[in-house]
Structure formats: structure tokens, C-alpha cells
mmCIF file of C-alpha atoms in Angstrom:
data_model
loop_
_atom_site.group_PDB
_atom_site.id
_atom_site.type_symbol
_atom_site.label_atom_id
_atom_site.label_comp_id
_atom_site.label_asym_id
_atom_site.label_seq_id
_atom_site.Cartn_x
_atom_site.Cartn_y
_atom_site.Cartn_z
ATOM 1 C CA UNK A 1 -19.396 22.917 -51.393
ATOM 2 C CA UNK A 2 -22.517 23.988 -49.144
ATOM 3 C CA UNK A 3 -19.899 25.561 -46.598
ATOM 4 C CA UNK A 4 -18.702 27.766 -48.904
ATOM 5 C CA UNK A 5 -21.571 28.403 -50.060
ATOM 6 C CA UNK A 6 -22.722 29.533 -46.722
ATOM 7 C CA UNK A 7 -19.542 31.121 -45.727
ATOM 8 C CA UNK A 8 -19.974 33.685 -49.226
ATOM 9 C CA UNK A 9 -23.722 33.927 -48.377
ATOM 10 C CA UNK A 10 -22.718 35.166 -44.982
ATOM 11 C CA UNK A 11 -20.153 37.394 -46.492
ATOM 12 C CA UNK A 12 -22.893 38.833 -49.107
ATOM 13 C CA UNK A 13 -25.443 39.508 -45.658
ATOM 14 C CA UNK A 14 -22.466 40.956 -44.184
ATOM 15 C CA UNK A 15 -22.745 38.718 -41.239
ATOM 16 C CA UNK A 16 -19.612 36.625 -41.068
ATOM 17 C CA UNK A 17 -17.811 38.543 -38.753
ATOM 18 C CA UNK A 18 -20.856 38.064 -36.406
ATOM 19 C CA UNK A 19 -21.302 34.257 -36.767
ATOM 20 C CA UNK A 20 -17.315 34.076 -36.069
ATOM 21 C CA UNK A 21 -17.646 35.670 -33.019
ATOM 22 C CA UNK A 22 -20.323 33.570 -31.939
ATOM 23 C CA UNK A 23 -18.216 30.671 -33.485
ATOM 24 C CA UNK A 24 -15.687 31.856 -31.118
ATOM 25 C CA UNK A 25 -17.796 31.873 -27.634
ATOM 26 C CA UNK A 26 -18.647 29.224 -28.415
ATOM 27 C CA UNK A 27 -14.836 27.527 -28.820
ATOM 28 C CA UNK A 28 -13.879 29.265 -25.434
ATOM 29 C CA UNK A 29 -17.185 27.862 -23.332
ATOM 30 C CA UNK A 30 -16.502 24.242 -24.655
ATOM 31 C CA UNK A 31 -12.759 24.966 -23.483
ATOM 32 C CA UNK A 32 -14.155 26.020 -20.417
ATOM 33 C CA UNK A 33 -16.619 23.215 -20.108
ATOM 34 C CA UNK A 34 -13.544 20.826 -20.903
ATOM 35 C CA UNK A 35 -11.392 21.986 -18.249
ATOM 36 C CA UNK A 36 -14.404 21.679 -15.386
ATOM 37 C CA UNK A 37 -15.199 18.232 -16.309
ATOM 38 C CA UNK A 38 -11.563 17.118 -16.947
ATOM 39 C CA UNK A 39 -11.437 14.995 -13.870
ATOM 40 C CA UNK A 40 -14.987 14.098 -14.034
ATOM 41 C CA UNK A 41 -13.782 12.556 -17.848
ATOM 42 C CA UNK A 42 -10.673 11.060 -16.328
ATOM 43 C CA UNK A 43 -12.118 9.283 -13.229
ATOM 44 C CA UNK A 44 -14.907 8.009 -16.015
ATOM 45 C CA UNK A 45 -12.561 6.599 -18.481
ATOM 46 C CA UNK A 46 -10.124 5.118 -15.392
ATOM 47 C CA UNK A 47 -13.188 3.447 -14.708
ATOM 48 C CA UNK A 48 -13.746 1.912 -17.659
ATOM 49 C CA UNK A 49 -10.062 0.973 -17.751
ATOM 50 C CA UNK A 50 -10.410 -0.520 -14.337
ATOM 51 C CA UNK A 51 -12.903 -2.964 -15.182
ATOM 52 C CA UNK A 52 -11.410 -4.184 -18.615
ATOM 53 C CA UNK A 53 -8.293 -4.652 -17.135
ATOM 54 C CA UNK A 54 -9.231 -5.823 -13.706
ATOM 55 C CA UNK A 55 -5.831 -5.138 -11.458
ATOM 56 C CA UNK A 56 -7.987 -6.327 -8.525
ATOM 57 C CA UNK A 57 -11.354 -7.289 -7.563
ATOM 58 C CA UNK A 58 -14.192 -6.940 -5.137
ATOM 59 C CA UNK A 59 -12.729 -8.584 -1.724
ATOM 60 C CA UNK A 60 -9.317 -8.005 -2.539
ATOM 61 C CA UNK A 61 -6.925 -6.431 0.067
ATOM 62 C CA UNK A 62 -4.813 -3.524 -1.848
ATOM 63 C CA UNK A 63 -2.495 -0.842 -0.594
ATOM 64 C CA UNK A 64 -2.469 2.681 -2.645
ATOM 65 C CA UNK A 65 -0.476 5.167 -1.021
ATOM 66 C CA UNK A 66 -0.425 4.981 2.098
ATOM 67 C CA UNK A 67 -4.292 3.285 2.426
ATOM 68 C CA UNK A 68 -4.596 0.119 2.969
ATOM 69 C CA UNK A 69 -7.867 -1.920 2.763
ATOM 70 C CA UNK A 70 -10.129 -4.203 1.521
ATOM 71 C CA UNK A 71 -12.079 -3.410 -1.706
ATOM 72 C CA UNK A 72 -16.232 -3.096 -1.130
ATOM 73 C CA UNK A 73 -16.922 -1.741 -4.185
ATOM 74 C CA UNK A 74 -15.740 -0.975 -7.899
ATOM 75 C CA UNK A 75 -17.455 1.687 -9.324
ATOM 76 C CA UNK A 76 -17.246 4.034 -12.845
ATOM 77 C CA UNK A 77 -16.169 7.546 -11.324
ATOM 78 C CA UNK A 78 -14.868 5.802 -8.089
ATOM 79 C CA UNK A 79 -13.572 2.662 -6.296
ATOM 80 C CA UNK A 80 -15.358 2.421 -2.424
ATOM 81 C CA UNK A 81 -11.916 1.246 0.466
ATOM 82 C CA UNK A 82 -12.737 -0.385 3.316
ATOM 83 C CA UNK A 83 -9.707 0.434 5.670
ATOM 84 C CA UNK A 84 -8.555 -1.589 8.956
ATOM 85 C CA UNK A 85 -10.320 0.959 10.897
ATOM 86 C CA UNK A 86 -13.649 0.209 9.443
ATOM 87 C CA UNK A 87 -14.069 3.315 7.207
ATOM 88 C CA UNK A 88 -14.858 3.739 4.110
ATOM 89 C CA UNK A 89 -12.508 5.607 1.661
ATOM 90 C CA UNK A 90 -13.529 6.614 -1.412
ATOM 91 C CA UNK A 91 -10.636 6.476 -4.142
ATOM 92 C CA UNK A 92 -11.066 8.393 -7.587
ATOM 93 C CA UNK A 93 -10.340 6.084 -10.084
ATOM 94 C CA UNK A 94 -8.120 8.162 -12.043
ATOM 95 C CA UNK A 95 -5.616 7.620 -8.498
ATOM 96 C CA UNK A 96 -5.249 3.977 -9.320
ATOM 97 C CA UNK A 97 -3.711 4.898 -12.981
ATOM 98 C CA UNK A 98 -1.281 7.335 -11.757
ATOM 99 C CA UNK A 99 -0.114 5.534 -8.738
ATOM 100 C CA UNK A 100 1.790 2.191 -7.468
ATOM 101 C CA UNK A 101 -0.641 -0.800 -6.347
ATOM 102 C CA UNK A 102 -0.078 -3.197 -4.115
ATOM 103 C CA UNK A 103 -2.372 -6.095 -4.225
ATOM 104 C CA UNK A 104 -1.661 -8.733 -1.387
ATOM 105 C CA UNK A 105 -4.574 -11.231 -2.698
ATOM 106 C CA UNK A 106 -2.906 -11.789 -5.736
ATOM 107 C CA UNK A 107 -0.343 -14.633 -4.463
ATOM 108 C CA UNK A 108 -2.536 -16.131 -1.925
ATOM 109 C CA UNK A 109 0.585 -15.097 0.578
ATOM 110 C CA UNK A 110 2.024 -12.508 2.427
ATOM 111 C CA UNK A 111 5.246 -11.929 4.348
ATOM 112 C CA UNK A 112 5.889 -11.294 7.576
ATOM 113 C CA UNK A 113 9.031 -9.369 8.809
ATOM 114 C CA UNK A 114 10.594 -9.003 12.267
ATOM 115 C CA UNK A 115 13.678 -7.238 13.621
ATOM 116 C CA UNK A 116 15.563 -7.210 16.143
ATOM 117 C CA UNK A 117 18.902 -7.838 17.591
ATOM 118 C CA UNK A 118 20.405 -10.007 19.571
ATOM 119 C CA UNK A 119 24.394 -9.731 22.088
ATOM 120 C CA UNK A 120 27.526 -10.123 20.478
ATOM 121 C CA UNK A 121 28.074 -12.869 23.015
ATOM 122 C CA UNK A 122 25.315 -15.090 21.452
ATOM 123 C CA UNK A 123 26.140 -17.864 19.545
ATOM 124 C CA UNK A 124 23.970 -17.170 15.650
ATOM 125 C CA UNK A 125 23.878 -20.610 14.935
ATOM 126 C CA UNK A 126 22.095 -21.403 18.094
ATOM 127 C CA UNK A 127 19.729 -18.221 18.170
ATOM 128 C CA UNK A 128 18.526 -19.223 14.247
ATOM 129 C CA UNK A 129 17.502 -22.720 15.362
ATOM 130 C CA UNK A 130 15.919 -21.532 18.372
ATOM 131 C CA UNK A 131 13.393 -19.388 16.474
ATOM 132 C CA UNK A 132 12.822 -21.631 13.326
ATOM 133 C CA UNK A 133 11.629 -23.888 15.932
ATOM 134 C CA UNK A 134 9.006 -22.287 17.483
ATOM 135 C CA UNK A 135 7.640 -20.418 14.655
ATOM 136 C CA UNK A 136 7.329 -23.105 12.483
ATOM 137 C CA UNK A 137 4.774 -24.613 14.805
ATOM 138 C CA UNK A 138 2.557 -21.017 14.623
ATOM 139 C CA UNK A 139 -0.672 -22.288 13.008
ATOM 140 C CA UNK A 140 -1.390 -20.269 9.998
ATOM 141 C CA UNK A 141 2.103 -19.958 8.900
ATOM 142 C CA UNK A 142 3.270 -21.400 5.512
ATOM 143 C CA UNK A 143 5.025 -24.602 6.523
ATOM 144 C CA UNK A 144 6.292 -25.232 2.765
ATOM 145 C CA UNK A 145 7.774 -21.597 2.589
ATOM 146 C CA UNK A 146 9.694 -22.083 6.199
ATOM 147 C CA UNK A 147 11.250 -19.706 8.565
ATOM 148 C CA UNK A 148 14.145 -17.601 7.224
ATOM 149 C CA UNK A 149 16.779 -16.076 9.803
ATOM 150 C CA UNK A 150 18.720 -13.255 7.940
ATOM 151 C CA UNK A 151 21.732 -11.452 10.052
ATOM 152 C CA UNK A 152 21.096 -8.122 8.348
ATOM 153 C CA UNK A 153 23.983 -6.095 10.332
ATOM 154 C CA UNK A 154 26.490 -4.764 13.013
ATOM 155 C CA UNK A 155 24.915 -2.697 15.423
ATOM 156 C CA UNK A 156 26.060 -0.244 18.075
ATOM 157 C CA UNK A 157 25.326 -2.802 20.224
ATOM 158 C CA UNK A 158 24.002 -5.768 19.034
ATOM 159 C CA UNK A 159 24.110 -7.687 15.673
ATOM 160 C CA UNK A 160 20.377 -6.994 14.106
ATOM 161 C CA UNK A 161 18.372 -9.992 13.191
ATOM 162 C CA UNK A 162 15.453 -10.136 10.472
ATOM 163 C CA UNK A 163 12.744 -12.892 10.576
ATOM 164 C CA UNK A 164 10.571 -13.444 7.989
ATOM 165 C CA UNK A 165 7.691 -16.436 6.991
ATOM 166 C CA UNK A 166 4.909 -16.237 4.895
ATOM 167 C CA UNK A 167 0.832 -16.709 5.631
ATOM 168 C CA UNK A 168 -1.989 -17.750 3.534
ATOM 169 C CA UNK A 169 -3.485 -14.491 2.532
ATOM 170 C CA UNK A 170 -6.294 -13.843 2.390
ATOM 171 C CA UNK A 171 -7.409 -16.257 4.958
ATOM 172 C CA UNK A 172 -5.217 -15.495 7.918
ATOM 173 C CA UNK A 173 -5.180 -12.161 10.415
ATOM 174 C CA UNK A 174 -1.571 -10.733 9.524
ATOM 175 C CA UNK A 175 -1.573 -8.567 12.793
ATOM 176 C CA UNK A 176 -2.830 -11.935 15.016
ATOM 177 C CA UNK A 177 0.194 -14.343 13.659
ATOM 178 C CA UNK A 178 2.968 -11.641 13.681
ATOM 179 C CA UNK A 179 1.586 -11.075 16.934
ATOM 180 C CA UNK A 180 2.548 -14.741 17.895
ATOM 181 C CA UNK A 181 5.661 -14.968 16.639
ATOM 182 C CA UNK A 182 6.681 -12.047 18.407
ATOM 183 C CA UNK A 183 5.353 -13.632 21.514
ATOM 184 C CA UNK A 184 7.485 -16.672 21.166
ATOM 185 C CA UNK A 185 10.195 -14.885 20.257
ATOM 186 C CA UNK A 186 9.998 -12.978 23.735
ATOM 187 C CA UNK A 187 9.288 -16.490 25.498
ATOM 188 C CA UNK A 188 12.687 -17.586 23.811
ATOM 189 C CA UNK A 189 14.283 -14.540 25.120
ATOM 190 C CA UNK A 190 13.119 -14.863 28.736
ATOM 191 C CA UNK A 191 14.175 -18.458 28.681
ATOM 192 C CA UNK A 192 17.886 -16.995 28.351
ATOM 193 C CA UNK A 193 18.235 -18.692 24.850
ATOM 194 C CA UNK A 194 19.676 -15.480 23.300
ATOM 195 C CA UNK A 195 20.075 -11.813 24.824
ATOM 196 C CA UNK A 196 18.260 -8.763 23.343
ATOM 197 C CA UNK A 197 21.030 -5.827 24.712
ATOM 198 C CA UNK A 198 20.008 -2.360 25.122
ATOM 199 C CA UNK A 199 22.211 0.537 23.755
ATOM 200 C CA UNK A 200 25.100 1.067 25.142
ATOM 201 C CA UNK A 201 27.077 4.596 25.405
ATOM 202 C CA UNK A 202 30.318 5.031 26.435
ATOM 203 C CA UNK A 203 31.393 9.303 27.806
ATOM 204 C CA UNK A 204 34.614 9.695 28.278
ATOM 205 C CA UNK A 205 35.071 12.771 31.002
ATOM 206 C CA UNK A 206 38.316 14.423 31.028
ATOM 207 C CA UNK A 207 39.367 16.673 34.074
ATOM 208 C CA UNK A 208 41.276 20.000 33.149
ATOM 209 C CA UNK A 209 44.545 20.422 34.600
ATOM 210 C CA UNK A 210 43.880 23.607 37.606
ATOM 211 C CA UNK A 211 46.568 26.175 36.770
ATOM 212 C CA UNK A 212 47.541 27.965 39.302
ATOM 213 C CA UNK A 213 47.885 31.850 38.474
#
């Protein structure tokens, strides 16, 4: 009742049209003022999401994108990435809503995966037991998960091997145990346990037949 009873006393001053107008700016500066702090808003409220839901935590090693790192610091507008390298990365928050996460603290594990490939000549049998060996002895590596020796293919010239095991993570240097097993696994090799071929390529050169004019 008292809005239309200032909407007719504004029609009666003959100022309606005016106050509309201003009614109006006023529509198209809080659209304005919307748009500018859009991300501002969305970072704010990822925040808040962030911290209710709690997808990972302070000391937690995450991947997003293609950063990977260790988490220093959760924060409303932003989350603070410590990468590898030692920087820090500061991450919108709004990011970790729209994209895949990849939180390797979660399990208390993480998997380690090495290819290669090893002669046609070599017996399989012989080459799996060879490696399951020595990497099972790696300290750090998950004894009760094991050492798995996959023959993933048929190569050009060799038949590609993957090797995989798991590590306590956090709590072991991923890069310093793969880093051993591929040392062993190149001690094994210069032993003469199994070959590790390089490509091969065959030309075929055909001489043309000189015809004689």
C-alpha cells in the first residue's frame, strides 16, 4: 500500500519518469558492479566450499592441471602451491571447482611406472623374475603391494615391458626410488640377464635396369 502510494504521489509531482530513470542507472551500475566482481564472488564462495568440503588439506601433495605441488596454504579468494621447484603458485579457488584433482596423500600410496622393452630372443618368464627380485628389496617400496611385470605390447623391435610398485606416500621421495629401480634395472641389463634392442630399420635399395638408347 505505501508503494503505491508513493508511486501516485510521484505521478501527481510529475516526477516518476525521473525517479525511473534514476531507478534505471542504478539497475545498469549494479549490473556493472556484478560483472567486475564476478570472479572476485566466485573465488570467495569456492572458498567457502573448499573448506566445508575439504578435498585436501594443508601438507597434502595435489596435481591440478598440469601443477603439481604441495599445499602451504588454504585461503578464502585463493589456495597458496608449493611446486617441486620451490615456487609458490597461487591457485584461484574457483580453478579447483571447475577442474580434475588429483590428490596423491589421500591413499597413503603412489605408483610407480616404468617402460621399456626388452629382445624377442629373451625368455619373459626369466626377465619378470629377474626384476621382481631386485626391486622388491628397494627400501621404501610397498612390500605387501609387490612388483607387477605387465608385457604391454609388440614392438618394432622389441616386446615393451611395464613395471609398476607402489610407495608409501607421503613419506617417500617418488623421483629417489624410481630412480633406483631404474638403476637396478640397468645393473640387470648389463649383467646380460635380458637385452634392451635398439630400433631396427630395414631399406631395401633397388637398382634400375640401364637401358640402353
Amino acid at each position: 500500500v505505501a508503494l503505491v502510494g508513493i508511486v501516485f504521489a510521484l505521478g501527481v509531482l510529475k516526477l516518476d519518469k525521473v525517479v525511473f530513470s534514476m531507478l534505471a542507472g542504478v539497475g545498469v551500475a549494479g549490473l556493472a558492479l556484478g560483472f567486475a566482481f564476478r570472479d572476485l564472488a566466485s573465488n570467495f564462495i569456492s572458498g567457502i566450499m573448499l573448506a566445508t568440503s575439504a578435498p585436501f588439506r594443508i601438507g597434502d601433495v595435489i596435481q591440478i592441471g598440469s601443477l603439481q605441488g604441495s599445499v602451504a596454504e588454504i585461503r578464502l579468494r585463493d589456495t597458496l602451491i608449493k611446486n617441486f621447484s620451490g615456487q609458490d603458485i597461487l591457485v584461484p579457488n574457483k580453478e579447483f571447482m571447475t577442474s580434475q584433482i588429483q590428490n596423491y596423500s589421500t591413499n597413503g600410496k603412489r605408483k610407480i611406472v616404468i617402460n621399456f622393452g626388452v629382445d624377442y630372443s629373451d625368455n619373459l618368464e626369466d626377465v619378470s623374475k629377474e626384476i621382481t627380485q631386485k626391486l622388491i628389496k628397494i627400501d621404501g617400496l610397498l612390500e605387501s603391494e609387490g612388483v607387477s611385470v605387465n608385457y604391454s605390447g609388440f614392438g618394432d623391435s622389441a616386446i615393451n615391458i611395464e613395471t609398476l610398485f607402489w610407495i608409501k606416500y607421503p613419506g617417500s621421495s617418488y623421483a629417489d626410488i624410481k630412480n633406483k629401480a631404474m638403476l637396478e634395472i640397468k645393473r640387470i641389463i648389463d649383467d646380460g640377464k635380458f637385452n634392451v634392442p635398439y630400433p631396427i630399420q630395414t631399406l631395401k635399395i633397388e637398382n634400375p635396369t640401364n637401358k640402353e638408347s
